[in-house]
XYZ file of C-alpha atoms in Angstrom:
576
model
C 121.170 -5.553 18.674
C 121.241 -4.642 14.625
C 120.008 -8.314 14.161
C 117.296 -7.908 16.456
C 116.607 -4.798 15.271
C 116.292 -5.872 11.677
C 114.028 -8.910 12.270
C 111.871 -6.624 14.193
C 111.627 -4.038 10.916
C 110.798 -7.123 8.701
C 108.354 -8.428 10.695
C 106.388 -5.224 10.731
C 106.400 -4.750 7.158
C 105.156 -8.325 6.691
C 102.135 -7.494 8.733
C 101.292 -4.205 6.735
C 101.666 -5.985 3.559
C 99.123 -8.881 5.150
C 96.515 -6.345 6.226
C 95.977 -4.252 2.883
C 95.790 -7.626 1.077
C 93.295 -8.773 3.514
C 91.367 -5.394 3.525
C 91.509 -5.429 -0.581
C 90.489 -9.129 -0.616
C 87.287 -8.301 1.424
C 86.169 -5.580 -0.299
C 86.529 -6.930 -3.703
C 85.021 -10.341 -2.680
C 81.815 -8.817 -0.916
C 81.302 -5.909 -3.445
C 81.252 -8.378 -6.294
C 77.924 -10.150 -4.564
C 75.630 -7.171 -4.419
C 74.153 -6.737 -7.824
C 71.601 -3.954 -8.521
C 68.015 -5.200 -8.822
C 69.005 -8.109 -6.706
C 67.535 -8.839 -3.191
C 70.101 -9.460 -0.329
C 70.211 -9.684 3.224
C 70.975 -6.864 5.700
C 71.260 -5.919 9.290
C 69.676 -3.327 11.251
C 72.653 -1.778 12.756
C 70.948 1.914 13.878
C 67.809 3.554 13.634
C 67.312 7.326 13.272
C 64.702 9.768 13.164
C 64.598 9.705 9.346
C 66.520 6.960 7.955
C 67.474 3.261 9.319
C 70.884 2.281 8.445
C 71.428 -1.444 7.427
C 74.448 -3.411 6.835
C 74.912 -5.845 3.981
C 78.650 -6.113 4.017
C 79.284 -3.240 1.897
C 81.831 -0.442 2.288
C 79.139 1.510 3.714
C 75.664 0.963 5.645
C 72.742 1.543 3.314
C 70.438 4.266 4.120
C 66.519 3.509 4.131
C 63.905 5.951 4.795
C 61.975 5.401 8.083
C 58.227 5.275 6.258
C 59.518 1.844 5.044
C 59.582 0.425 8.425
C 56.255 1.823 9.910
C 53.589 -0.358 10.301
C 49.733 0.815 9.356
C 49.564 2.710 13.248
C 52.727 4.632 12.453
C 54.805 2.067 14.503
C 58.190 0.858 13.988
C 58.341 -2.837 12.810
C 62.004 -3.624 13.325
C 64.483 -3.012 16.152
C 68.452 -2.793 15.942
C 70.196 -6.335 15.353
C 66.822 -7.791 13.395
C 67.825 -9.078 10.174
C 65.685 -8.459 6.903
C 65.841 -8.413 3.174
C 66.393 -5.023 0.918
C 66.497 -4.543 -2.582
C 69.837 -3.194 -4.087
C 68.912 -0.141 -6.398
C 71.792 1.077 -7.211
C 75.600 0.885 -5.857
C 78.686 3.133 -6.620
C 81.671 1.341 -6.478
C 84.333 4.267 -6.328
C 82.255 6.120 -3.786
C 81.214 3.164 -1.886
C 77.934 3.974 -1.557
C 74.897 2.212 -2.350
C 70.973 2.847 -2.272
C 68.544 -0.079 -0.969
C 64.845 -0.312 -0.420
C 62.813 -2.667 1.814
C 59.830 -1.543 0.341
C 60.967 -2.687 -3.063
C 62.401 -5.856 -1.468
C 59.003 -7.022 0.040
C 56.967 -6.145 -3.091
C 59.447 -8.643 -5.458
C 58.969 -11.557 -3.050
C 55.177 -10.605 -2.801
C 55.097 -10.701 -6.905
C 57.189 -13.849 -6.591
C 54.510 -15.680 -4.232
C 51.862 -14.425 -6.125
C 53.216 -16.089 -9.570
C 53.665 -19.184 -7.566
C 50.227 -18.791 -6.097
C 48.710 -18.199 -9.646
C 50.802 -21.069 -11.138
C 49.554 -23.602 -8.254
C 45.956 -22.525 -8.819
C 45.737 -21.405 -5.294
C 44.332 -18.890 -3.032
C 45.393 -15.528 -1.471
C 43.499 -13.486 1.792
C 43.522 -9.886 0.956
C 41.444 -6.749 2.381
C 39.208 -4.732 0.193
C 40.335 -1.164 0.950
C 38.354 0.842 -1.309
C 35.893 1.322 -4.345
C 37.252 2.595 -7.475
C 35.492 2.716 -11.030
C 34.601 -0.931 -12.192
C 35.123 -2.396 -9.050
C 37.388 -2.583 -5.846
C 41.169 -2.074 -4.815
C 42.463 -5.110 -2.738
C 45.492 -5.194 -0.342
C 47.423 -8.395 -0.864
C 49.753 -7.700 1.935
C 52.031 -4.845 0.228
C 50.829 -5.208 -3.293
C 47.477 -3.739 -4.559
C 45.244 -5.778 -6.987
C 42.246 -4.782 -9.086
C 38.873 -6.550 -8.021
C 36.493 -6.080 -10.967
C 32.942 -5.602 -9.773
C 31.548 -8.521 -11.845
C 34.279 -10.928 -9.813
C 33.197 -9.707 -6.176
C 29.957 -12.474 -5.708
C 27.952 -15.208 -7.469
C 25.177 -12.300 -7.934
C 25.170 -8.941 -7.782
C 26.129 -6.939 -4.745
C 22.836 -4.457 -3.383
C 25.491 -2.319 -1.305
C 29.043 -2.891 -2.597
C 30.104 0.126 -0.033
C 29.605 -2.804 2.584
C 32.305 -4.662 1.493
C 35.099 -2.091 1.823
C 37.058 -2.866 4.546
C 36.189 -7.000 4.806
C 38.887 -9.365 4.150
C 37.862 -12.550 2.075
C 40.167 -15.134 -0.300
C 40.894 -14.225 -3.751
C 41.889 -16.206 -6.830
C 45.117 -14.528 -8.750
C 43.891 -14.050 -12.450
C 46.045 -12.213 -14.069
C 49.812 -10.777 -13.187
C 52.201 -7.738 -15.074
C 55.204 -7.220 -13.352
C 56.540 -4.757 -14.971
C 53.739 -2.450 -14.492
C 52.932 -3.813 -11.131
C 49.552 -4.898 -11.953
C 47.426 -7.609 -10.383
C 43.836 -8.894 -11.046
C 42.080 -11.281 -8.444
C 38.572 -12.641 -8.667
C 36.701 -14.025 -5.710
C 33.528 -15.176 -7.760
C 35.809 -17.819 -9.397
C 36.697 -19.236 -6.105
C 32.799 -18.977 -4.712
C 31.839 -21.034 -8.178
C 34.557 -23.476 -7.620
C 32.949 -24.061 -4.031
C 29.781 -23.875 -4.995
C 30.160 -26.583 -7.730
C 31.758 -29.032 -5.044
C 29.154 -28.461 -2.436
C 26.353 -28.740 -5.154
C 27.481 -32.027 -6.221
C 27.586 -33.262 -2.597
C 24.231 -32.060 -1.883
C 22.621 -33.548 -5.000
C 23.612 -36.610 -3.696
C 21.636 -36.283 -1.025
C 18.748 -33.826 -1.492
C 15.222 -35.449 -1.497
C 11.705 -34.361 -1.143
C 10.526 -34.453 2.164
C 13.880 -33.811 3.826
C 14.278 -30.710 6.473
C 17.662 -28.508 5.523
C 19.289 -25.732 6.517
C 20.407 -22.518 4.665
C 20.858 -18.778 4.561
C 18.696 -16.136 3.056
C 20.220 -14.762 -0.077
C 17.783 -12.482 -1.608
C 14.543 -11.361 -0.986
C 11.899 -10.445 -3.316
C 8.210 -9.414 -3.308
C 7.208 -13.210 -4.187
C 9.870 -15.015 -1.817
C 13.035 -15.549 -0.840
C 16.063 -17.273 -2.321
C 17.977 -19.297 0.080
C 21.408 -20.830 -0.334
C 21.562 -24.418 0.598
C 25.115 -24.528 0.366
C 26.022 -25.078 -3.356
C 22.421 -24.587 -4.664
C 19.849 -22.403 -4.059
C 16.056 -22.794 -3.512
C 13.035 -20.966 -3.721
C 10.655 -20.618 -0.721
C 7.581 -18.580 -2.088
C 5.778 -16.117 0.141
C 2.818 -18.729 0.346
C 5.131 -20.961 1.872
C 6.550 -18.613 4.677
C 3.676 -18.771 7.069
C 0.242 -20.061 7.450
C -0.878 -16.621 8.130
C -1.031 -13.872 5.363
C 1.670 -11.993 5.155
C 2.153 -8.923 2.643
C 5.901 -8.788 2.371
C 8.888 -11.627 2.874
C 10.563 -9.051 4.827
C 8.284 -9.223 8.025
C 9.496 -12.563 9.112
C 13.387 -12.760 7.225
C 16.551 -10.606 6.588
C 19.350 -11.190 4.746
C 22.033 -13.404 6.201
C 19.472 -15.361 8.287
C 20.033 -19.217 8.701
C 16.406 -21.227 8.256
C 15.213 -24.231 8.847
C 13.319 -25.669 6.017
C 11.830 -28.646 3.951
C 12.219 -29.363 0.698
C 8.603 -29.176 -1.024
C 9.748 -30.267 -4.686
C 13.104 -31.246 -6.211
C 13.948 -31.461 -9.585
C 17.070 -32.920 -10.153
C 17.671 -32.235 -13.678
C 17.092 -28.873 -13.779
C 18.701 -28.552 -9.980
C 15.531 -26.224 -8.738
C 14.642 -26.677 -5.532
C 11.193 -25.565 -4.256
C 11.484 -24.985 -0.015
C 8.778 -24.123 2.887
C 8.677 -23.170 6.395
C 5.330 -23.409 7.421
C 5.405 -27.010 6.465
C 7.448 -27.406 9.479
C 4.562 -26.956 11.972
C 0.759 -28.220 12.191
C -1.557 -26.675 9.808
C -3.860 -24.777 11.716
C -6.767 -25.180 9.377
C -6.819 -28.831 10.171
C -10.494 -29.462 12.315
C -11.068 -25.903 11.771
C -14.796 -26.521 11.847
C -14.569 -28.638 14.850
C -12.402 -25.712 16.610
C -14.762 -22.894 15.333
C -18.140 -24.107 15.142
C -21.150 -21.692 13.487
C -22.442 -19.328 16.030
C -19.228 -19.341 18.079
C -18.304 -15.849 19.749
C -15.053 -15.172 19.980
C -12.399 -12.348 19.620
C -9.649 -11.783 17.317
C -7.095 -8.972 15.778
C -8.296 -7.010 12.683
C -4.896 -7.603 10.205
C -6.312 -5.724 7.138
C -9.118 -3.646 5.479
C -10.365 -4.042 2.103
C -13.444 -2.392 0.253
C -15.533 -5.000 0.936
C -14.822 -6.079 4.378
C -11.938 -6.752 7.331
C -9.785 -10.083 8.022
C -9.746 -10.616 11.469
C -6.884 -12.855 12.792
C -8.620 -15.732 15.260
C -5.021 -17.611 15.947
C -2.005 -17.686 14.076
C -1.968 -18.320 10.299
C -6.291 -18.353 10.480
C -8.081 -15.155 9.567
C -11.779 -14.936 8.626
C -13.609 -12.547 7.076
C -16.053 -9.769 7.900
C -17.863 -8.752 5.085
C -19.003 -4.768 5.345
C -22.677 -5.946 5.575
C -21.943 -7.793 8.718
C -20.264 -5.292 10.814
C -23.446 -2.748 11.632
C -27.243 -3.685 11.616
C -28.308 -0.217 11.081
C -25.093 1.734 9.700
C -24.803 1.584 5.746
C -21.116 2.026 5.711
C -18.877 3.040 2.567
C -15.706 1.346 3.935
C -14.934 -0.667 6.608
C -12.730 1.843 8.329
C -15.641 3.705 9.250
C -16.151 0.974 11.977
C -12.444 -0.524 12.430
C -8.652 -0.161 12.197
C -6.039 -2.473 11.462
C -4.569 -3.873 15.229
C -8.335 -3.245 16.400
C -9.541 -6.283 19.017
C -12.867 -7.352 17.858
C -15.493 -9.440 18.886
C -17.145 -11.514 16.180
C -19.737 -14.492 15.539
C -18.659 -17.459 13.172
C -21.147 -17.307 10.485
C -19.620 -20.125 8.308
C -16.452 -22.306 7.499
C -15.299 -23.505 4.433
C -12.625 -25.941 5.485
C -11.911 -26.901 1.712
C -11.416 -23.378 0.327
C -9.800 -22.096 3.818
C -12.566 -19.688 4.528
C -14.298 -18.120 7.468
C -17.224 -15.955 7.351
C -17.423 -13.516 10.761
C -20.158 -11.205 11.840
C -19.421 -7.961 14.017
C -23.047 -7.142 14.349
C -24.261 -10.670 15.437
C -22.607 -9.801 18.701
C -25.676 -7.440 20.155
C -29.333 -8.086 19.117
C -30.702 -6.811 15.852
C -32.349 -3.456 16.904
C -34.677 -3.954 13.908
C -36.410 -6.875 15.972
C -36.609 -4.407 18.877
C -38.535 -1.976 16.808
C -40.524 -4.267 15.100
C -42.063 -5.673 18.585
C -42.108 -1.870 20.245
C -43.650 -0.288 17.104
C -46.188 -2.079 15.624
C -48.244 -1.029 12.768
C -50.522 2.392 13.663
C -48.371 3.203 16.871
C -48.316 7.052 17.388
C -44.907 8.219 18.312
C -42.801 11.350 18.954
C -39.482 11.872 17.237
C -36.718 14.647 16.322
C -36.205 15.098 12.593
C -32.441 13.885 11.788
C -32.582 14.478 8.137
C -34.522 16.384 5.369
C -34.329 15.419 1.759
C -36.217 16.484 -1.330
C -38.651 13.379 -0.956
C -39.119 13.523 2.732
C -37.559 13.630 6.713
C -36.133 11.280 8.577
C -36.814 10.769 12.125
C -34.783 9.221 15.045
C -36.718 6.315 16.413
C -33.915 4.081 18.203
C -30.222 4.389 18.090
C -29.251 4.138 14.401
C -32.968 3.411 13.367
C -34.793 6.251 11.330
C -38.142 6.114 10.421
C -38.911 7.893 6.678
C -42.174 10.436 6.417
C -42.365 10.777 2.646
C -43.328 13.888 1.350
C -46.511 12.449 0.098
C -47.397 11.099 3.445
C -47.013 15.022 5.145
C -50.393 16.599 3.855
C -53.705 15.167 2.596
C -54.601 18.509 0.957
C -51.353 20.678 0.948
C -49.047 20.104 -2.097
C -45.302 20.174 -0.303
C -42.770 20.830 -2.995
C -40.141 20.360 -0.338
C -40.065 19.069 3.218
C -37.594 21.965 3.960
C -40.619 24.642 3.641
C -42.159 22.870 6.667
C -39.419 21.561 9.067
C -36.045 22.126 10.006
C -33.547 19.594 11.944
C -34.710 18.976 15.185
C -38.106 19.711 14.883
C -40.317 17.130 17.706
C -42.717 15.638 15.023
C -45.920 13.496 15.887
C -46.406 10.845 13.527
C -47.961 7.254 12.823
C -46.194 4.062 12.230
C -47.490 2.975 8.437
C -44.746 -0.158 8.314
C -42.181 -2.018 9.673
C -39.744 -4.102 7.327
C -37.256 -5.541 9.177
C -35.694 -8.047 6.223
C -35.554 -4.594 3.924
C -34.724 -2.467 7.046
C -37.489 -0.095 6.262
C -39.627 2.079 8.583
C -42.240 4.450 7.126
C -44.218 6.961 8.856
C -47.140 9.164 8.186
C -48.329 12.798 9.388
C -51.159 13.371 7.662
C -52.477 9.489 8.894
C -52.886 11.305 12.718
C -56.187 13.218 11.072
C -59.116 11.998 8.945
C -58.528 12.559 5.052
C -60.820 15.411 4.078
C -61.781 13.948 0.754
C -63.646 11.100 2.052
C -66.712 13.739 2.787
C -66.212 15.825 -0.569
C -68.400 13.449 -2.387
C -71.161 14.628 0.539
C -70.390 17.786 1.030
C -70.130 18.733 -2.993
C -72.420 16.074 -4.509
C -72.867 16.733 -8.797
C -75.300 19.685 -9.624
C -74.156 21.684 -6.261
C -73.446 25.105 -6.777
C -70.023 26.319 -4.979
C -67.929 29.414 -4.418
C -64.176 29.268 -4.621
C -61.200 31.276 -5.171
C -58.856 31.038 -7.994
C -55.568 29.453 -6.654
C -53.753 28.655 -9.970
C -54.019 29.362 -13.796
C -53.012 27.045 -15.754
C -53.489 26.782 -19.736
C -55.644 23.282 -19.496
C -57.891 25.539 -16.465
C -58.183 27.025 -13.429
C -57.671 25.503 -9.729
C -60.397 26.625 -7.429
C -60.193 26.308 -3.796
C -63.351 25.432 -2.193
C -62.198 24.900 1.446
C -58.796 24.797 3.197
C -57.276 21.932 1.384
C -59.629 21.164 -1.254
C -59.341 22.269 -4.781
C -61.540 21.545 -7.958
C -60.769 22.413 -11.305
C -62.665 24.072 -13.882
C -61.116 22.525 -17.279
C -60.751 25.407 -19.926
C -63.675 23.653 -22.126
C -66.124 24.574 -18.963
C -65.113 28.172 -18.617
C -67.772 29.822 -21.347
C -69.316 28.533 -24.371
C -66.545 30.724 -26.141
C -63.410 29.621 -27.253
C -61.004 30.458 -24.741
C -57.277 30.754 -25.811
C -55.828 30.546 -22.162
C -57.959 31.253 -19.208
C -55.608 34.066 -18.290
C -57.671 36.196 -20.354
C -60.500 36.139 -18.403
C -59.255 35.190 -14.861
C -56.355 35.973 -12.554
C -55.274 34.451 -9.072
C -57.294 35.459 -6.234
C -60.488 35.948 -8.320
C -63.701 34.807 -6.390
C -65.921 32.727 -8.749
C -68.938 30.378 -8.372
C -69.204 27.104 -10.289
C -71.432 23.848 -10.677
C -70.066 20.391 -9.370
C -69.781 18.293 -12.458
C -67.507 15.376 -11.105
C -66.668 14.399 -7.732
C -64.473 11.009 -6.803
C -63.079 10.680 -3.385
C -60.902 7.781 -4.213
C -59.251 9.807 -7.087
C -59.229 13.388 -5.040
C -60.834 14.978 -7.930
C -63.451 17.549 -7.736
C -64.659 19.024 -11.670
C -66.082 22.428 -12.057
C -67.976 24.084 -14.462
C -68.421 27.741 -14.930
C -70.179 27.316 -18.363
C -73.137 25.202 -16.849
C -74.410 28.374 -14.682
C -74.644 30.267 -17.571
C -76.338 27.530 -19.548
C -79.004 27.261 -17.127
C -79.310 30.471 -16.592
C -80.025 31.144 -20.637
C -82.758 27.879 -19.912
C -84.468 29.768 -17.459
C -84.907 32.961 -19.176
C -86.297 30.882 -22.267
C -88.557 29.068 -20.004
C -89.680 32.752 -18.727
C -90.306 33.792 -22.173
C -92.435 31.309 -23.143
C -94.656 31.432 -20.208
C -95.020 35.096 -20.286
C -98.732 36.566 -21.118
C -98.930 38.286 -24.671
C -99.199 41.739 -23.228
C -95.488 40.732 -22.277
C -94.256 39.427 -25.251
C -93.277 42.328 -27.633
C -91.619 43.737 -24.265
C -89.892 40.324 -23.455
C -88.881 39.892 -27.000
C -87.676 43.299 -27.328
C -85.734 42.585 -24.092
C -84.121 39.247 -25.306
C -83.158 40.850 -28.365
C -81.330 43.434 -26.677
C -79.713 41.047 -24.431
C -78.382 38.984 -27.427
C -77.072 41.809 -29.426
C -75.124 42.992 -26.072
C -73.565 39.516 -25.882
C -72.632 39.509 -29.587
C -70.934 42.621 -28.932
C -69.051 41.379 -25.848
C -67.822 38.876 -27.634
């Protein structure tokens, strides 16, 4: 019994010794494998509200903040039992505690991957997350890299904000693990791909070939198209057979186009492209499609100072010159007749296939009203019309729609001196006149009012022959003489030299307007409309008459008559 008891006690002592040895060996072995600054595998054993416990075969589990296990949406990425890699930040052997980080483990592994990618000259995908000074920040899956603005694309980017949120492939240019700096480039990758595609394209590209490209840039003069490694230029004149003001009317950035190679310089690697060349030229056989005199309709596409362009079909426009818009209106600008977008009827006037020009007319759609006027109102016709406009040189009378006749101020009256027609007429007055001329080539229609009656000057030579004595009223006094009205509308002139035998400085010394005088006709001309009068001639005749009476008088009267004459002579001298 004692022996048995002793054996059991020995057995228990052996077990105690073996358990302590085993525990010490276990702890020493695992503890030595965990080095600070290294990455080690671990197992998630518990997920709490603030920490996740990870077992790495250490004395105690490591605590890692929950935030290092949440995805972009805030959801937990792991579950209990998942194996993950963690970074050993620090450990305390005596206390048996360890500090770990999952983010730093992922970051170190990513830097290892980036260095490998850089070494192999490989590519990595990343997402542009925001714009910063000088470029962008790119998320490479846990590491933020810097993308310089000059390395975004082959050409300057018009809208840099539009790239934020997009994913691209990049080349790794530089890595500084200590500072956690990474610089990437997209342009280097695009250049490599472009060079490769250009080499392939240059082997097959030739003039006349149909190619496909994407709109890369749009300017006022044309469009740059990426053919896949090589850019070609499509000039605005090669985009459409019809006239366009800006390429944006037809294409937009990113559009994929089918084009024709117009020219190709392999040495300079310059390609000229065209889009309109893929369809038939609408100007072929244009003279046959639109012979002169053809009447058709079209849309006004553009207005210029000298006329309006009208589209007859896509790619074919004709010009309506401003002079061909109206038979009667004198237009200052085509906008007085038409506007862009208007549908108008036109007549083909001429076609020049070589210069690709078509001359059109709008007024030719309707009869020329001047032909109607010339036929309806021949010279000599008496008509009535209302006064439409009054100017210094005459009045315009409405005859037909758009056609006015001019009554010149000189054709208003035979005798009255009209300073301004407004003295006698106002707009809207109904006037009777006689047609003088109808010139449809120069579009002139002249009328006269005075021609409705006989010219009174035609009878003046008979009524007032030379030598006749007339009486009249002074109507105007000038330095060179007196104007005397002998009857209504008929005036004669008494020149200053015909007023008196004495020297007269100005007629105003002797006469005033309204004075009644008697004069003698010394000149008359109906053609020149002139009637010359003389006051001096009357006095000369009176003196001659008195002298004759003196010579014929008897002796008994001699003394008396001589004395009378001397007395009159003295009185006249005294008056002078």
